[in-house]
Amino acid sequence: MRDRIVQTALRLVIEPIFEHQFAEHSYGFRPGRGCKDALRRVQTLLDEGSTWIVDADLKGYFDTIPKDRLMGRVEERIADSRCWRCCEVYLDQGDGGADVA
């Protein structure tokens, strides 16, 4: 339960910092966006005459991102070392649980 509270607090801090940099037509795990928004976008593209729609979901891709480079980018945008240290702990935990509180 404590981890969920910390994760939610962390998301509330970092989401506004990074959200505006994400691709406009990316819908997964984005605030105020969901699968119905993606379907509406597909319908719009089809109505405009598009004949190809490509959806990519690369399994395990996040595991291949160099964590040191990712954390370097996080540290560039977030001044509070406690905040980016929490991010680092969650990245280092893999699929297991972490106690960051």
Coordinates of N, CA, C and O in Angstrom, one line a residue:
M1 N 0.8 -1.2 0.0 CA 0.0 0.0 0.0 C 0.9 1.3 0.0 O 0.6 2.2 -0.7
R2 N 1.9 1.2 0.8 CA 2.8 2.4 0.9 C 3.5 2.7 -0.5 O 3.6 3.8 -0.9
D3 N 3.9 1.6 -1.2 CA 4.5 1.8 -2.5 C 3.5 2.5 -3.5 O 3.9 3.4 -4.3
R4 N 2.2 2.1 -3.4 CA 1.2 2.7 -4.3 C 1.0 4.2 -4.0 O 0.9 5.0 -4.9
I5 N 1.1 4.6 -2.8 CA 1.0 6.0 -2.4 C 2.2 6.7 -2.9 O 2.0 7.8 -3.5
V6 N 3.4 6.2 -2.7 CA 4.6 6.9 -3.2 C 4.5 7.0 -4.7 O 4.9 8.0 -5.3
Q7 N 4.2 5.9 -5.4 CA 4.1 5.9 -6.9 C 3.1 7.0 -7.4 O 3.4 7.7 -8.3
T8 N 2.0 7.1 -6.7 CA 1.0 8.1 -7.1 C 1.5 9.5 -6.9 O 1.3 10.3 -7.7
A9 N 2.1 9.7 -5.7 CA 2.7 11.0 -5.5 C 3.8 11.4 -6.5 O 3.8 12.5 -7.0
L10 N 4.6 10.4 -6.8 CA 5.7 10.6 -7.8 C 5.1 10.9 -9.2 O 5.5 11.9 -9.8
R11 N 4.0 10.2 -9.5 CA 3.4 10.5 -10.8 C 2.8 11.9 -10.9 O 2.9 12.6 -11.9
L12 N 2.2 12.3 -9.8 CA 1.6 13.7 -9.7 C 2.6 14.7 -9.8 O 2.4 15.8 -10.3
V13 N 3.9 14.5 -9.4 CA 4.9 15.4 -9.5 C 5.5 15.4 -10.9 O 5.7 16.5 -11.5
I14 N 5.9 14.3 -11.5 CA 6.6 14.2 -12.7 C 5.7 14.3 -14.0 O 6.2 14.7 -15.0
E15 N 4.5 13.9 -13.9 CA 3.6 13.8 -15.1 C 3.5 15.2 -15.7 O 3.7 15.3 -17.0
P16 N 3.2 16.3 -15.0 CA 3.1 17.6 -15.6 C 4.4 18.1 -16.3 O 4.4 18.9 -17.2
I17 N 5.6 17.6 -15.7 CA 6.9 18.0 -16.3 C 7.1 17.4 -17.6 O 7.6 18.1 -18.5
F18 N 6.8 16.1 -17.8 CA 7.1 15.4 -19.0 C 5.9 15.3 -20.0 O 6.2 15.1 -21.2
E19 N 4.7 15.3 -19.6 CA 3.5 15.1 -20.4 C 3.5 15.9 -21.7 O 3.2 15.3 -22.8
H20 N 3.8 17.1 -21.6 CA 3.7 18.0 -22.8 C 4.7 17.6 -23.9 O 4.6 18.1 -25.0
Q21 N 5.7 16.8 -23.6 CA 6.8 16.4 -24.6 C 6.4 15.2 -25.3 O 7.0 14.8 -26.3
F22 N 5.4 14.5 -24.9 CA 5.0 13.2 -25.5 C 4.3 13.4 -26.9 O 3.7 14.5 -27.1
A23 N 4.3 12.5 -27.7 CA 3.7 12.6 -29.0 C 2.2 12.8 -28.9 O 1.5 12.2 -28.1
E24 N 1.7 13.7 -29.7 CA 0.3 14.1 -29.7 C -0.6 12.9 -29.9 O -1.7 12.8 -29.2
H25 N -0.3 12.0 -30.7 CA -1.2 10.9 -31.0 C -0.7 9.6 -30.4 O -0.8 8.5 -30.9
S26 N -0.2 9.7 -29.1 CA 0.1 8.6 -28.3 C -0.9 8.5 -27.2 O -1.2 9.5 -26.6
Y27 N -1.5 7.3 -27.0 CA -2.7 7.2 -26.1 C -2.5 6.3 -24.9 O -3.2 6.4 -24.0
G28 N -1.5 5.5 -24.9 CA -1.3 4.5 -23.8 C -0.8 5.2 -22.6 O 0.2 5.9 -22.6
F29 N -1.5 4.9 -21.5 CA -1.0 5.4 -20.2 C -0.9 6.9 -20.1 O 0.0 7.4 -19.4
R30 N -1.8 7.6 -20.8 CA -1.7 9.1 -20.8 C -2.9 9.6 -20.1 O -4.0 9.1 -20.2
P31 N -2.8 10.7 -19.3 CA -3.9 11.3 -18.6 C -4.9 11.8 -19.6 O -4.6 12.5 -20.5
G32 N -6.2 11.5 -19.3 CA -7.3 12.0 -20.2 C -7.3 11.4 -21.6 O -8.0 11.9 -22.4
R33 N -6.6 10.3 -21.8 CA -6.6 9.7 -23.1 C -6.8 8.2 -22.9 O -6.4 7.6 -21.9
G34 N -7.4 7.6 -23.8 CA -7.7 6.1 -23.7 C -7.9 5.5 -25.1 O -7.8 6.1 -26.1
C35 N -8.4 4.2 -25.0 CA -8.5 3.5 -26.3 C -9.6 4.1 -27.2 O -9.5 4.1 -28.4
K36 N -10.7 4.7 -26.6 CA -11.7 5.3 -27.4 C -11.2 6.5 -28.2 O -11.5 6.8 -29.3
D37 N -10.2 7.3 -27.5 CA -9.6 8.4 -28.2 C -8.7 7.9 -29.4 O -8.8 8.5 -30.5
A38 N -8.1 6.8 -29.2 CA -7.3 6.2 -30.3 C -8.2 5.7 -31.4 O -7.8 5.9 -32.6
L39 N -9.3 5.1 -31.1 CA -10.2 4.7 -32.1 C -10.8 5.8 -32.9 O -11.0 5.7 -34.1
R40 N -11.1 6.9 -32.2 CA -11.6 8.1 -32.9 C -10.6 8.7 -33.8 O -10.9 9.1 -35.0
R41 N -9.3 8.6 -33.4 CA -8.2 9.1 -34.3 C -8.1 8.2 -35.6 O -7.9 8.7 -36.7
V42 N -8.2 6.9 -35.4 CA -8.2 6.0 -36.5 C -9.3 6.2 -37.4 O -9.1 6.3 -38.7
Q43 N -10.5 6.5 -36.9 CA -11.7 6.8 -37.7 C -11.5 8.0 -38.5 O -11.8 8.1 -39.7
T44 N -10.9 9.1 -37.9 CA -10.6 10.3 -38.6 C -9.6 10.1 -39.7 O -9.8 10.6 -40.8
L45 N -8.6 9.3 -39.5 CA -7.6 9.0 -40.5 C -8.3 8.2 -41.7 O -8.0 8.5 -42.9
L46 N -9.1 7.3 -41.4 CA -9.8 6.5 -42.4 C -10.8 7.4 -43.2 O -10.8 7.4 -44.4
D47 N -11.5 8.3 -42.5 CA -12.4 9.3 -43.2 C -11.6 10.2 -44.1 O -12.1 10.7 -45.1
E48 N -10.3 10.5 -43.7 CA -9.5 11.4 -44.6 C -8.8 10.6 -45.7 O -8.1 11.2 -46.5
G49 N -9.1 9.3 -45.8 CA -8.6 8.6 -46.9 C -7.3 7.7 -46.7 O -6.8 7.1 -47.6
S50 N -6.9 7.7 -45.4 CA -5.7 6.9 -45.1 C -6.1 5.4 -45.4 O -7.2 5.0 -45.1
T51 N -5.2 4.7 -45.9 CA -5.4 3.2 -46.1 C -4.6 2.3 -45.2 O -4.8 1.1 -45.2
W52 N -3.6 2.9 -44.5 CA -2.7 2.2 -43.6 C -2.8 2.7 -42.2 O -2.7 3.9 -42.0
I53 N -3.0 1.9 -41.3 CA -2.9 2.3 -39.9 C -1.9 1.3 -39.2 O -2.1 0.1 -39.4
V54 N -0.9 1.9 -38.6 CA 0.1 1.0 -38.0 C 0.0 1.2 -36.4 O 0.0 2.3 -35.9
D55 N 0.0 0.1 -35.7 CA 0.0 0.1 -34.3 C 1.2 -0.8 -33.9 O 1.4 -1.9 -34.3
A56 N 2.1 -0.2 -33.0 CA 3.2 -1.0 -32.6 C 3.3 -1.0 -31.1 O 3.1 -0.1 -30.4
D57 N 3.5 -2.2 -30.6 CA 3.7 -2.4 -29.1 C 4.8 -3.4 -29.0 O 4.7 -4.6 -29.2
L58 N 6.0 -2.9 -28.7 CA 7.2 -3.7 -28.6 C 7.3 -4.4 -27.2 O 7.7 -3.7 -26.3
K59 N 7.1 -5.6 -27.2 CA 7.2 -6.3 -25.9 C 8.6 -6.3 -25.3 O 9.5 -6.6 -26.0
G60 N 8.7 -5.9 -24.1 CA 9.9 -5.8 -23.4 C 10.8 -4.7 -23.8 O 12.0 -4.6 -23.4
Y61 N 10.3 -3.7 -24.6 CA 11.2 -2.6 -25.1 C 11.7 -1.8 -23.9 O 12.9 -1.4 -23.9
F62 N 10.9 -1.5 -22.9 CA 11.3 -0.7 -21.8 C 12.6 -1.3 -21.1 O 13.4 -0.6 -20.6
D63 N 12.7 -2.6 -21.1 CA 13.8 -3.3 -20.5 C 15.1 -3.0 -21.2 O 16.2 -3.2 -20.6
T64 N 15.0 -2.6 -22.5 CA 16.3 -2.3 -23.2 C 16.7 -0.9 -23.2 O 17.8 -0.6 -23.7
I65 N 16.0 0.0 -22.6 CA 16.4 1.4 -22.5 C 17.5 1.5 -21.5 O 17.4 1.0 -20.4
P66 N 18.6 2.2 -21.9 CA 19.7 2.4 -20.9 C 19.3 3.2 -19.7 O 19.0 4.4 -19.9
K67 N 19.2 2.6 -18.6 CA 18.6 3.3 -17.4 C 19.5 4.5 -17.0 O 18.9 5.5 -16.5
D68 N 20.8 4.4 -17.2 CA 21.6 5.6 -16.8 C 21.3 6.8 -17.7 O 21.3 7.9 -17.2
R69 N 21.1 6.6 -19.0 CA 20.8 7.7 -19.8 C 19.4 8.2 -19.5 O 19.2 9.5 -19.5
L70 N 18.5 7.3 -19.3 CA 17.1 7.8 -18.9 C 17.1 8.6 -17.6 O 16.5 9.7 -17.6
M71 N 17.8 8.2 -16.6 CA 17.9 8.9 -15.4 C 18.7 10.2 -15.6 O 18.3 11.2 -14.9
G72 N 19.6 10.3 -16.5 CA 20.3 11.5 -16.8 C 19.3 12.6 -17.3 O 19.3 13.7 -16.9
R73 N 18.4 12.1 -18.2 CA 17.3 13.0 -18.7 C 16.3 13.4 -17.6 O 15.9 14.6 -17.6
V74 N 16.0 12.5 -16.7 CA 15.1 12.8 -15.6 C 15.8 13.9 -14.7 O 15.1 14.9 -14.3
E75 N 17.0 13.7 -14.4 CA 17.7 14.6 -13.5 C 17.9 16.0 -14.2 O 17.9 17.0 -13.4
E76 N 17.9 16.1 -15.5 CA 17.9 17.4 -16.2 C 16.6 18.2 -15.9 O 16.7 19.4 -15.9
R77 N 15.5 17.5 -15.8 CA 14.2 18.2 -15.7 C 13.7 18.3 -14.3 O 12.8 19.1 -14.0
I78 N 14.2 17.5 -13.4 CA 13.7 17.4 -12.0 C 14.8 17.8 -11.0 O 15.8 17.1 -10.9
A79 N 14.6 18.9 -10.3 CA 15.6 19.4 -9.4 C 15.7 18.7 -8.1 O 16.8 18.6 -7.5
D80 N 14.6 18.2 -7.6 CA 14.5 17.5 -6.3 C 15.1 16.1 -6.4 O 14.6 15.2 -7.0
S81 N 16.3 16.0 -5.7 CA 17.0 14.7 -5.8 C 16.2 13.6 -5.1 O 16.3 12.4 -5.5
R82 N 15.3 13.9 -4.2 CA 14.4 12.8 -3.6 C 13.5 12.3 -4.6 O 13.2 11.1 -4.6
C83 N 13.0 13.1 -5.5 CA 12.0 12.7 -6.5 C 12.7 11.8 -7.5 O 12.2 10.7 -7.8
W84 N 13.9 12.2 -8.1 CA 14.5 11.4 -9.1 C 15.1 10.1 -8.4 O 15.3 9.1 -9.1
R85 N 15.4 10.2 -7.2 CA 15.9 9.0 -6.5 C 14.8 7.9 -6.4 O 15.0 6.7 -6.6
C86 N 13.6 8.4 -6.1 CA 12.4 7.5 -6.2 C 12.3 6.8 -7.5 O 12.1 5.6 -7.7
C87 N 12.4 7.6 -8.6 CA 12.3 7.1 -10.0 C 13.4 6.0 -10.1 O 13.1 5.0 -10.7
E88 N 14.6 6.3 -9.7 CA 15.7 5.4 -9.8 C 15.5 4.1 -9.1 O 15.7 3.0 -9.6
V89 N 14.9 4.2 -7.9 CA 14.6 3.0 -7.1 C 13.6 2.1 -7.9 O 13.7 0.9 -8.0
Y90 N 12.5 2.7 -8.4 CA 11.5 2.0 -9.2 C 12.1 1.4 -10.4 O 11.7 0.2 -10.8
L91 N 13.0 2.1 -11.1 CA 13.6 1.5 -12.3 C 14.5 0.3 -11.9 O 14.6 -0.7 -12.7
D92 N 15.2 0.4 -10.8 CA 16.1 -0.7 -10.4 C 15.4 -1.9 -9.9 O 16.0 -3.0 -9.8
Q93 N 14.1 -1.8 -9.5 CA 13.5 -2.9 -8.9 C 13.0 -4.0 -9.8 O 12.7 -5.1 -9.4
G94 N 13.0 -3.7 -11.1 CA 12.5 -4.7 -12.1 C 11.0 -4.9 -11.9 O 10.3 -4.0 -11.7
D95 N 10.6 -6.2 -11.9 CA 9.3 -6.6 -11.7 C 8.9 -6.8 -10.2 O 7.7 -7.0 -9.9
G96 N 9.9 -6.8 -9.3 CA 9.6 -7.0 -7.9 C 9.1 -5.8 -7.2 O 9.0 -4.7 -7.8
G97 N 8.8 -5.9 -6.0 CA 8.3 -4.7 -5.2 C 9.5 -3.9 -4.7 O 10.6 -4.4 -4.6
A98 N 9.3 -2.7 -4.3 CA 10.3 -1.9 -3.7 C 9.8 -1.1 -2.6 O 8.6 -0.7 -2.6
D99 N 10.6 -0.9 -1.6 CA 10.2 -0.1 -0.4 C 10.9 1.3 -0.5 O 12.1 1.3 -0.2
V100 N 10.2 2.3 -1.0 CA 10.9 3.6 -1.2 C 10.5 4.6 -0.1 O 11.0 5.7 -0.1
A101 N 9.5 4.3 0.7 CA 9.0 5.2 1.7 C 9.9 5.2 2.9 O 10.6 4.3 3.2

